[in-house]
Short mmCIF file of C-alpha atoms in Angstrom, two decimals:
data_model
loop_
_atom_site.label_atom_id
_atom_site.label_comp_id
_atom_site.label_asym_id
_atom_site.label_seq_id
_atom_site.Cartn_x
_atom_site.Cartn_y
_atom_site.Cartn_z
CA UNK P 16 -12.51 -15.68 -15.48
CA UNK P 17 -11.04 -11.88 -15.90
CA UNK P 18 -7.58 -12.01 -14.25
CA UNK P 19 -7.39 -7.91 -14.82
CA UNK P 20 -5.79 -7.07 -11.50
CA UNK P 21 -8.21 -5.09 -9.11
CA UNK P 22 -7.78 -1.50 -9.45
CA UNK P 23 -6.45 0.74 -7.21
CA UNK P 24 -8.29 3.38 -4.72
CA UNK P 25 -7.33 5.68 -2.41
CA UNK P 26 -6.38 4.59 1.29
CA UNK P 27 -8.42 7.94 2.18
CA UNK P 28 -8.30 10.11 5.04
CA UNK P 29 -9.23 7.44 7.63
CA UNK P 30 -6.69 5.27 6.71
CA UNK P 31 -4.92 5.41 10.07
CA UNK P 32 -8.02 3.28 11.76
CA UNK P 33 -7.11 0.28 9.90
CA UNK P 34 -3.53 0.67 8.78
CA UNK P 35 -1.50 2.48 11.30
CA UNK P 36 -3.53 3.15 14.69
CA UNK P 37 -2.10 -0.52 15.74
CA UNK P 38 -0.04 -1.41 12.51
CA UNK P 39 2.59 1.31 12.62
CA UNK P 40 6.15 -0.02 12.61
CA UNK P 41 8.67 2.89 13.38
CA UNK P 42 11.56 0.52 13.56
CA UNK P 43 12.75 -1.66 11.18
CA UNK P 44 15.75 -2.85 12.64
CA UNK P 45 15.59 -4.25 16.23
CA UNK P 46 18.60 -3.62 18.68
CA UNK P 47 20.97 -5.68 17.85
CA UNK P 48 20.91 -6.20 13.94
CA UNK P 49 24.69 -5.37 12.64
CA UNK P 50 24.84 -2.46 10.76
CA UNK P 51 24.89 1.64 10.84
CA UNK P 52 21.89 2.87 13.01
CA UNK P 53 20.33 5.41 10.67
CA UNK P 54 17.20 7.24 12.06
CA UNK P 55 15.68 8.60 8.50
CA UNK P 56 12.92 11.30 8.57
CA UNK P 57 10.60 11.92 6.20
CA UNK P 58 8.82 14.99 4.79
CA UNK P 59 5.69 15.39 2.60
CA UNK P 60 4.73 18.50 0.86
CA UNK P 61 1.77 18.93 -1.49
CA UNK P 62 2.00 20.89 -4.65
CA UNK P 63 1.57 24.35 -2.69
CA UNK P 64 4.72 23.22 -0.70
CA UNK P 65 1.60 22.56 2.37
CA UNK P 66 2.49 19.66 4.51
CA UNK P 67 0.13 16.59 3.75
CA UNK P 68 -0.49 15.51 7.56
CA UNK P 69 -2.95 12.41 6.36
CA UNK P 70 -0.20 10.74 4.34
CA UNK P 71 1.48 7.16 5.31
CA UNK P 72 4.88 6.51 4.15
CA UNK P 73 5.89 2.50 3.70
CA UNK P 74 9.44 1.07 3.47
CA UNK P 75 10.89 -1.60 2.36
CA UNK P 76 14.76 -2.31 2.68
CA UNK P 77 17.75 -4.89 2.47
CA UNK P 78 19.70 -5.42 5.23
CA UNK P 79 23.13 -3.72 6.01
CA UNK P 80 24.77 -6.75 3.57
CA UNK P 81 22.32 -5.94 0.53
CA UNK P 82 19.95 -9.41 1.63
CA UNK P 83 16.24 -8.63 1.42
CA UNK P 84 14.56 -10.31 4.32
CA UNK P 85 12.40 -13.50 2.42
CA UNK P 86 15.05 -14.21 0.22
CA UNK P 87 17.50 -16.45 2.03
CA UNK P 88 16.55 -19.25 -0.21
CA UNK P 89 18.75 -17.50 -3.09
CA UNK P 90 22.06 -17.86 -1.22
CA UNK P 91 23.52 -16.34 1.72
CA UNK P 92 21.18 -16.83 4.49
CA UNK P 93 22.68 -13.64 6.47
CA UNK P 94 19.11 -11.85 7.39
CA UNK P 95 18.93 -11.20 10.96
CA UNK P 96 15.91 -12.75 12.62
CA UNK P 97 14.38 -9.12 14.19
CA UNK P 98 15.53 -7.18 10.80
CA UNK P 99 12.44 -7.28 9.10
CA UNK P 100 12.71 -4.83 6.13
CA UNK P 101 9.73 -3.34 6.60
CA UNK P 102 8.04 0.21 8.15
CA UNK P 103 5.45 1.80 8.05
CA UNK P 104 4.23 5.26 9.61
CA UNK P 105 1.63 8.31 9.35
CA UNK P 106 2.60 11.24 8.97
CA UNK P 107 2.22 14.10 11.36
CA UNK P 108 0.73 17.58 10.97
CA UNK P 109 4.06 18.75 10.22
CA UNK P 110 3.65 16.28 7.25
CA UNK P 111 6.91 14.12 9.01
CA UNK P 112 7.57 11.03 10.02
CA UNK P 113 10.39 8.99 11.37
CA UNK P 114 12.12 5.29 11.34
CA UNK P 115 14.64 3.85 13.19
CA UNK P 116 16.67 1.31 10.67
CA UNK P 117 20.32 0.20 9.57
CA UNK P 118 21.70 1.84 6.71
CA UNK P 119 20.59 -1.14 3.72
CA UNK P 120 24.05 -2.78 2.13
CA UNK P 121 24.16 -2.56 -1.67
CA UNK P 122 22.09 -4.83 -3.63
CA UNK P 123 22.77 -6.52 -7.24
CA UNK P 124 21.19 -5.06 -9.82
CA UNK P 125 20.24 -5.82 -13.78
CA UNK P 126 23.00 -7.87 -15.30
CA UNK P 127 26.70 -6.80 -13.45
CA UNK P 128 25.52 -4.23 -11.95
CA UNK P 129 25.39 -2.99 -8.30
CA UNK P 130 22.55 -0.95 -6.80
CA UNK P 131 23.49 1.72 -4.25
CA UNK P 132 22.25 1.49 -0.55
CA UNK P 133 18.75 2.53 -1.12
CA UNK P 134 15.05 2.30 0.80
CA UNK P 135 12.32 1.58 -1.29
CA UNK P 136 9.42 4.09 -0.60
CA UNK P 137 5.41 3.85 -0.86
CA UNK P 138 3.37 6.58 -0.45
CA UNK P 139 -0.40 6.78 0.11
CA UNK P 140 -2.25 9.19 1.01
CA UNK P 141 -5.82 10.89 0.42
CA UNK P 142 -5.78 12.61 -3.03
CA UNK P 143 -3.80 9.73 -4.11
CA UNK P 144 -5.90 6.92 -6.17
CA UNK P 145 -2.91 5.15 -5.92
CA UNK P 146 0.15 4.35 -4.44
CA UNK P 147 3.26 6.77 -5.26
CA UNK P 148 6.69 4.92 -5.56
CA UNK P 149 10.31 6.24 -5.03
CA UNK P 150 13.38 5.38 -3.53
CA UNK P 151 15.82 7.04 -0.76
CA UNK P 152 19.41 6.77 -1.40
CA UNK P 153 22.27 8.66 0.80
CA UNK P 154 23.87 12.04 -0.35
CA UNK P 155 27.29 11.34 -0.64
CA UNK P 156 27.39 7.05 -1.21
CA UNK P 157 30.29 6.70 -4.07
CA UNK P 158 28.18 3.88 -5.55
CA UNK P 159 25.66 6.50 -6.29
CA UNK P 160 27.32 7.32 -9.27
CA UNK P 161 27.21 4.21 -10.84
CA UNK P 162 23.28 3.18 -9.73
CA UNK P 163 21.98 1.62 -12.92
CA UNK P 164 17.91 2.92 -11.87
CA UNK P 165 19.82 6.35 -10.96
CA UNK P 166 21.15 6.33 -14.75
CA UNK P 167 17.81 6.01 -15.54
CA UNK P 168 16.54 9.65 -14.40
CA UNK P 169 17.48 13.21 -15.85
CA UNK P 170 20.60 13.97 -13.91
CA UNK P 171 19.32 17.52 -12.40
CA UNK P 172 16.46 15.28 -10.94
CA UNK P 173 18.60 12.98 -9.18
CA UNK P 174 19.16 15.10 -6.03
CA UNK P 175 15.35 14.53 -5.42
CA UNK P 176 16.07 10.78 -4.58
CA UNK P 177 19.08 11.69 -2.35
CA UNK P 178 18.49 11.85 1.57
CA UNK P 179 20.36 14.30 3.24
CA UNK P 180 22.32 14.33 6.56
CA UNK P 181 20.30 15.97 9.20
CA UNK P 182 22.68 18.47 10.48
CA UNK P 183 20.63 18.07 14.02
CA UNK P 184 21.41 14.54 14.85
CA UNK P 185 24.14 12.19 14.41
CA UNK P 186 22.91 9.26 11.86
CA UNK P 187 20.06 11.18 10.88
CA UNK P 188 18.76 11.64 7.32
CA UNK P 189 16.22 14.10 6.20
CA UNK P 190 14.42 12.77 2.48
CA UNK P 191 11.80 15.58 2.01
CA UNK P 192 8.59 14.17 -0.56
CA UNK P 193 7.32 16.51 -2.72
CA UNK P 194 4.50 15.61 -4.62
CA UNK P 195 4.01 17.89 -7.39
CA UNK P 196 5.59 20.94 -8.85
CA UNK P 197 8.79 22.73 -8.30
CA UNK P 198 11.34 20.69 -6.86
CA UNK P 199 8.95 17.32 -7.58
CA UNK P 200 10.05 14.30 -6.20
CA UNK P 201 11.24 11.48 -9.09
CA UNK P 202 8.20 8.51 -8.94
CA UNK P 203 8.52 5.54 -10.67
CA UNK P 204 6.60 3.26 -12.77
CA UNK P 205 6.95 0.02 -11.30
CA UNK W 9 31.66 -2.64 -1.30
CA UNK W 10 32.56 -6.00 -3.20
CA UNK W 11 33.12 -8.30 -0.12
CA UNK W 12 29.55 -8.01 1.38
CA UNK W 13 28.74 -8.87 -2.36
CA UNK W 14 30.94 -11.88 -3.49
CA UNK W 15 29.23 -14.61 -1.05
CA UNK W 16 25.89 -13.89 -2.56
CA UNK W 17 25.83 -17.25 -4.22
CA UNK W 18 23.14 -17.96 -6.83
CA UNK W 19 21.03 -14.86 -5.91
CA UNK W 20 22.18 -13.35 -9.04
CA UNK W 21 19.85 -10.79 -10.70
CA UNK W 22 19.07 -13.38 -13.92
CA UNK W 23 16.70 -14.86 -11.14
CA UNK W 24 14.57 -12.00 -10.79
CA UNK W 25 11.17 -12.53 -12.50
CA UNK W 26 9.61 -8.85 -13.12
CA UNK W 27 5.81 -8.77 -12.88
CA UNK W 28 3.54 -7.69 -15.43
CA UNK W 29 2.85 -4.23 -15.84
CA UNK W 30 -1.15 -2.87 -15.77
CA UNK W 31 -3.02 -2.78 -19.09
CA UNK W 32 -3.69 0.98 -20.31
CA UNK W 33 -7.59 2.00 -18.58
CA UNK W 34 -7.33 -0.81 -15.96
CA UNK W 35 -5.53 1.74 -13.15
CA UNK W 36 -6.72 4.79 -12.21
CA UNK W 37 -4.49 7.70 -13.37
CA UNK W 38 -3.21 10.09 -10.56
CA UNK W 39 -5.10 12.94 -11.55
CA UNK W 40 -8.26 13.43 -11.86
CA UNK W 41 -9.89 16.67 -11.37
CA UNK W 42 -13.12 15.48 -10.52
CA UNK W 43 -12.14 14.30 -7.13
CA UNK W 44 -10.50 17.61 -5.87
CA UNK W 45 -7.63 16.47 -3.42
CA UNK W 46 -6.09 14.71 -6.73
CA UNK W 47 -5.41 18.18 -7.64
CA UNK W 48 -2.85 19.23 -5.37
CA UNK W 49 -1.60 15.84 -4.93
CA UNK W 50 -1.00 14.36 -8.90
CA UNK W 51 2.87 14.03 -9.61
CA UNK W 52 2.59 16.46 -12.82
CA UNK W 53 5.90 15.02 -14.45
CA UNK W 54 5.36 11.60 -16.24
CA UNK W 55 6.76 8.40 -13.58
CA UNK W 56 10.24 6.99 -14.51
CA UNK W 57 9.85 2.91 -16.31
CA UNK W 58 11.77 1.24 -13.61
CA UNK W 59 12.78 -2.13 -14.93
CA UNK W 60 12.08 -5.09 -11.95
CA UNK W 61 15.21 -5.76 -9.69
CA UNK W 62 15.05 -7.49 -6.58
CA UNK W 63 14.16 -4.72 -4.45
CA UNK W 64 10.58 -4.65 -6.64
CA UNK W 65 10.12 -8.31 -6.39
CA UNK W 66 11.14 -8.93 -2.95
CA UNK W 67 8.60 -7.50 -0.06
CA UNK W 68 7.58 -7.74 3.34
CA UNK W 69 5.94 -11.39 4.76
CA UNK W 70 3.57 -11.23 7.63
CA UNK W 71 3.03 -14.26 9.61
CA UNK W 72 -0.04 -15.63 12.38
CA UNK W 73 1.79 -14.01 15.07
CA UNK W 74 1.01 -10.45 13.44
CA UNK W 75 -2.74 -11.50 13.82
CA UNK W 76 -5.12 -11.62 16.97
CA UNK W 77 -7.92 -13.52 17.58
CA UNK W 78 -10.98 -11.37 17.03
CA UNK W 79 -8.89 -9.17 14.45
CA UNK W 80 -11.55 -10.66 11.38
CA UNK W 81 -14.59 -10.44 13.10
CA UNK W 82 -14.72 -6.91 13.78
CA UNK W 83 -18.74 -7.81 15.65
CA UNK W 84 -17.01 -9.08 18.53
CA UNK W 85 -14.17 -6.53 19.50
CA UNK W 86 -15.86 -4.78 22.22
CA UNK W 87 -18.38 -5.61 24.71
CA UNK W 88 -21.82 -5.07 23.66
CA UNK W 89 -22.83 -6.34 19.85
CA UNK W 90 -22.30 -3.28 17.31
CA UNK W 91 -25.53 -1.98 15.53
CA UNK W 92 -26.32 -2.28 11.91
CA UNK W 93 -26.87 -5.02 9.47
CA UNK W 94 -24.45 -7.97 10.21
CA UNK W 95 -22.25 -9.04 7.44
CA UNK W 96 -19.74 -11.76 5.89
CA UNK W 97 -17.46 -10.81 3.69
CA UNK W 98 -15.43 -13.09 1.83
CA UNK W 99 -13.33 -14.21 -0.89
CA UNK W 100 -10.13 -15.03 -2.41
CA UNK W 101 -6.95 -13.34 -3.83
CA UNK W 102 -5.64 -14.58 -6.74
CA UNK W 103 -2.65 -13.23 -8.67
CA UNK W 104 -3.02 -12.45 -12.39
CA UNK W 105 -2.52 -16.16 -13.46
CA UNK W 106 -5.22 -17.39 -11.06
CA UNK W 107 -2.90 -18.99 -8.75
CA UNK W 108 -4.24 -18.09 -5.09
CA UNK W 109 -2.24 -15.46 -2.88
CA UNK W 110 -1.44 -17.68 0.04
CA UNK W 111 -0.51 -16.49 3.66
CA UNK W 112 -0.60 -12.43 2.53
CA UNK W 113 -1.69 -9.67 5.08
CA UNK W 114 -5.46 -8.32 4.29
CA UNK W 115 -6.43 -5.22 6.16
CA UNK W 116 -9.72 -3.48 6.39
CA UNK W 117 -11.01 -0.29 7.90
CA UNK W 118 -14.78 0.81 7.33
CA UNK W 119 -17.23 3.38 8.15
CA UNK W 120 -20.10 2.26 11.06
CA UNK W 121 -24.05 1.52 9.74
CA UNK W 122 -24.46 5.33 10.28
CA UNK W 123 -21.89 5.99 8.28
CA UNK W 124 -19.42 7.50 11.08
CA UNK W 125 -15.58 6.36 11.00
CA UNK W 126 -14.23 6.04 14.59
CA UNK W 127 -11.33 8.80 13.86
CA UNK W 128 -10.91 12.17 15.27
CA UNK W 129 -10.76 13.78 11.89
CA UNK W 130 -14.70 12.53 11.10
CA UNK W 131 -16.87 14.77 12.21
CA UNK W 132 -20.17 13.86 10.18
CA UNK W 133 -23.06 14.52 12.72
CA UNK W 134 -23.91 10.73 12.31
CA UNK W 135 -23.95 8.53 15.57
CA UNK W 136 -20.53 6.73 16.91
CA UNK W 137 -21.05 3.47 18.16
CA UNK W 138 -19.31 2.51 21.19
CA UNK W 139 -19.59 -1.40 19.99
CA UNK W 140 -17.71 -0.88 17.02
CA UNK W 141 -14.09 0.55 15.48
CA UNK W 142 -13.99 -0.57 11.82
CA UNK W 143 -10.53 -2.39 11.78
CA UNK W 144 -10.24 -5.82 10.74
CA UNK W 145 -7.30 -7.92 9.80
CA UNK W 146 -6.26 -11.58 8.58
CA UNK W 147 -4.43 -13.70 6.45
CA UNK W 148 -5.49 -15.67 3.29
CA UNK W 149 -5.11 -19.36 4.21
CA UNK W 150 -3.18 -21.98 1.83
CA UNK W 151 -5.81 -21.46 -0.72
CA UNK W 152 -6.06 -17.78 -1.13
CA UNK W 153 -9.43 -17.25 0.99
CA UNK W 154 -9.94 -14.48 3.52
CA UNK W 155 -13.10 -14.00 5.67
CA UNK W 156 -14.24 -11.45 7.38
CA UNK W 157 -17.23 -10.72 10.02
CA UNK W 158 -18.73 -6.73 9.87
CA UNK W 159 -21.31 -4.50 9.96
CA UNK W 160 -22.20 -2.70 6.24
CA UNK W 161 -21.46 0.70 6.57
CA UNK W 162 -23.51 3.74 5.68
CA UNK W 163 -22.90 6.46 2.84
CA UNK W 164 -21.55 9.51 4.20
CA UNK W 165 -21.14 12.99 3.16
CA UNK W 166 -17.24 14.20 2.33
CA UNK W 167 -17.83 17.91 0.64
CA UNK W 168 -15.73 17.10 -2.47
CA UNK W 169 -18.57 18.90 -4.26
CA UNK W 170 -22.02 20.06 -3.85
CA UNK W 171 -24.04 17.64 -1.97
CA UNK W 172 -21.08 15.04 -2.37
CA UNK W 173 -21.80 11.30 -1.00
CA UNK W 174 -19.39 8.29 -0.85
CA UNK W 175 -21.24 5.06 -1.67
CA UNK W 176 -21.03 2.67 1.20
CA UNK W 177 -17.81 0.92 0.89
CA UNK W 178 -15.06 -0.89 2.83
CA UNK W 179 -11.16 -0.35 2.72
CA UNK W 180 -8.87 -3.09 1.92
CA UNK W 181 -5.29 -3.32 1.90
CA UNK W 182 -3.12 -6.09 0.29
CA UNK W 183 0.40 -7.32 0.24
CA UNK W 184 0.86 -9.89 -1.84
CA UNK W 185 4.56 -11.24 -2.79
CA UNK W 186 6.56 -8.09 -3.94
CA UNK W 187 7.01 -4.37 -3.42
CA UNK W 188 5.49 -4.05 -6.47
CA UNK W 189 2.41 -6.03 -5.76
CA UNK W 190 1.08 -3.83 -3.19
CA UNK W 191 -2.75 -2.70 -3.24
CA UNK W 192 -5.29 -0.44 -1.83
CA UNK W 193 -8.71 -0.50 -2.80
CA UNK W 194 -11.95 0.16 -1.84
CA UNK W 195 -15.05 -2.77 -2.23
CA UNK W 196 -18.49 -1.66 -2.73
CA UNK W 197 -21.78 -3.14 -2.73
CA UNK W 198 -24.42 -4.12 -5.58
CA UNK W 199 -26.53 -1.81 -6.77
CA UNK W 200 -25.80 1.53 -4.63
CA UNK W 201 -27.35 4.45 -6.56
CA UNK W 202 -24.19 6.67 -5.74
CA UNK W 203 -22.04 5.09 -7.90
CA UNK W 204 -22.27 7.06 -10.67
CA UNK W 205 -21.94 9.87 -8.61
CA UNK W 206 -18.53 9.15 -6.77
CA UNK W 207 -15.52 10.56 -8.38
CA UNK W 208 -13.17 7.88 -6.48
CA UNK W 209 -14.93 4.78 -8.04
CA UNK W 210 -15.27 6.57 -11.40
CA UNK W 211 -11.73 7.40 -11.44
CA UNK W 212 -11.32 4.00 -13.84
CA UNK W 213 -11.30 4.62 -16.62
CA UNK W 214 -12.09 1.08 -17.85
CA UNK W 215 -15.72 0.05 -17.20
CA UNK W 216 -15.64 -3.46 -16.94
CA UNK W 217 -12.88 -3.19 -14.41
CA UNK W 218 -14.34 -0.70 -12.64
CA UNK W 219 -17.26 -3.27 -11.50
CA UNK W 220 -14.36 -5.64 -10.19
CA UNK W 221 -14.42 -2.98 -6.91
CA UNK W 222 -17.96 -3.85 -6.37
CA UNK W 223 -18.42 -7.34 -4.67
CA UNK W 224 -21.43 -9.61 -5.26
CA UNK W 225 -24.28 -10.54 -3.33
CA UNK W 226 -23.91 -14.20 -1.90
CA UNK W 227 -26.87 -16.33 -1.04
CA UNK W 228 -24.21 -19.45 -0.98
CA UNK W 229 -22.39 -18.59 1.72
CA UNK W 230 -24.96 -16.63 3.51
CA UNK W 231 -25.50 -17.70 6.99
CA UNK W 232 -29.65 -18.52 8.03
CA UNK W 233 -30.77 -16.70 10.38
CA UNK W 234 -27.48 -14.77 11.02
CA UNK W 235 -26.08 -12.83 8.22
CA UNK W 236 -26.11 -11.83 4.75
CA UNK W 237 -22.87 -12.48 2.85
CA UNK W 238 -20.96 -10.49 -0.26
CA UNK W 239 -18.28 -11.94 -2.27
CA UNK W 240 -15.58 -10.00 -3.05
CA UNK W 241 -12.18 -11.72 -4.95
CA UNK W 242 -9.31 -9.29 -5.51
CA UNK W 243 -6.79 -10.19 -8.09
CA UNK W 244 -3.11 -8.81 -7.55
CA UNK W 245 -0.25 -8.63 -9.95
CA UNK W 246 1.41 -11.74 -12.30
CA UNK W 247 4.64 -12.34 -13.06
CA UNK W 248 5.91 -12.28 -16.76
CA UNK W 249 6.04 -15.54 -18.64
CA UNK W 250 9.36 -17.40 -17.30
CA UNK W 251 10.83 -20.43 -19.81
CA UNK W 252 10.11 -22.85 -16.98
CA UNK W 253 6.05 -22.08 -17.72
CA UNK W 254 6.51 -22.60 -21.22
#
């Protein structure tokens, strides 16, 4: 039997009839679940600096104490029952979306290390045969500065992972996507 | 910083258990001119090799109550019976080790027999059908099976290029266990003389995996009398080798 995983294709631009039409989840954290309300906006720009209004951004975050929903099993069971890690939105014609979420706590990373707050970020769109990764981390965190996958990346790239304070609302963060050309957003290889 | 950190217990990052990267050919690249939209789109620096921590194995879990009754038999979500060619489609997910992909979200979102999605933004002059919105959703059960009821849907036209047609095909969307295990794909059907003309499904660059996106024609699990049935068994990420597999 050939095991090759199944390759990827693009969602399209229809994808909101099956994925976000009634599968949209704006807020990741319920009322309630402890941590610093954060209300994080997103912005996606195609390589003309156009806003791609047929995108869908997915996230997937620790709580505000670093625990990934799932993973109580290796230790401190601390995950709130309505924090559930996960969003997922379309973007607008203004190529924009928003979430509603705590601020995630630090996480451990490869060997002593510590990972800085960060969201991880999927990003699907049509044009895209597959999935574009990244991650959102917060302008201004001190543990930015020692984020082992933040080592990883030419230093006058790093500002393209760093959400910024939107000076319009009080715990809000802009992250603005761009997917190609000046000013590109860093993607990973995972 | 360190306090929230200290009571973590055994979740130490020696537990994490990366998963095994794609084989060179087996993925489509993110450009490729012949389907235009790529163009624009394509990240034109090379992606940054991001070693597996927890917040690439770890992912979201979806459970029944995320599910509604008629949400995999997407014949019976309005009123009146939609037209076209009824359909089963089936089959399991497995992950790269053949081990079935138990309890993980499947989506699906299709065109109608005419070959008309049910979305503002389609405006092929092909016939909407009132009986019939092209979402479906389930879970795989403890054995890595999902089944769905549908309606085939038609080729349509999507002016990528002169006289451009998109071989009749269905959207699916996967989960599976990790951030990293994420997929969306498309499933065709045998023997559709656009293939060869569709940029999207020619994208991969490997042959033989390209015909993994096309699903099989199943007189087995074909219903008499009823409906027609196509296989189609998706295969998501592995994880690396641990010591404990020997």
């Amino acid at each position: 039997m050939d095991l090759t995983p199944t390759p990827s294709q693009t969602v399209g631009p229809y994808l909101h009839l099956g994925l976000t039409d009634t599968g949209s989840v704006p807020c990741i954290a319920g009322k309630g679940v402890k941590g610093e309300r954060v209300w994080l906006t997103f912005r996606v720009l195609d390589g003309d600096s156009v806003p791609v209004p047929d995108a869908m951004i997915e996230l997937w975050q620790a709580d505000s104490e670093g625990n990934y929903k799932g993973t109580e099993g290796h230790g401190n069971s601390t995950v709130d029952g309505s924090f559930r890690g996960f969003g997922r939105m379309p973007t607008a014609e203004d190529g924009s979306c928003s979430f509603e979420t705590v601020k995630p706590g630090p996480v451990p990373g490869p060997g002593d290390t510590i990972q800085a707050p960060h969201i991880n970020v999927s990003i699907m769109a049509r044009g895209l045969l597959k999935r574009l990764s990244t991650r959102a981390y917060f302008a201004g965190e001190p543990g930015n500065a020692s984020d082992p996958v933040l080592a990883l990346i030419p230093e006058n790239r790093r500002p393209t992972l760093l959400a910024q304070p939107d000076p319009t609302r009080a715990g809000g963060w802009i992250f603005e996507v761009r997917l190609c050309g000046e000013g590109e957003t860093v993607f990973f290889d995972v | 910083m360190s306090s929230s950190l200290q009571n973590k217990g055994n979740r130490l990052p020696a537990s994490v258990v990366p998963f095994r990267r794609h084989e060179p050919g087996t993925q489509p690249e993110y450009l490729y001119p012949a389907y235009r939209a790529t163009r624009r789109r394509a990240p034109s620096q090379p992606l940054i090799f991001l070693p597996h921590t927890l917040s690439e194995v770890t992912g979201p879990i979806f459970v029944h109550s995320d599910i509604h009754p008629n949400d995999n038999d997407l014949t019976v979500q309005h009123p009146g019976e939609p037209l076209g060619e009824r359909i089963v489609v089936s089959g399991r997910v497995m992950d790269g080790d053949g081990r079935p992909v138990s309890n993980s979200l499947v989506e699906i979102w299709q065109a109608n027999a005419a070959g008309r999605y049910a979305h503002a933004k389609d405006n092929h002059a092909a016939p909407l059908d009132p009986n019939f919105t092209g979402t479906g959703r389930t879970l795989t059960d403890a054995n890595g099976f999902y089944r769905f009821v549908t309606i085939k849907p038609g080729a349509y036209p999507w002016r990528n290029h002169e006289n451009a047609w998109r071989p009749a095909h269905i959207h699916f969307s996967l989960f599976g266990p990790a951030f990293v295990t994420r997929l969306v794909t498309q499933m065709y059907f045998p023997g559709d003389p656009l293939f060869a003309y569709d940029p999207i499904l020619q994208s991969v660059p490997d042959e033989r995996t390209r015909q993994r996106l096309i699903s099989k024609f199943d007189l087995e699990t074909t219903k008499p009398e009823w409906a027609l049935s196509y296989r189609f068994n998706i295969v998501l990420r592995g994880r690396e080798a641990t010591l404990f597999e020997g």
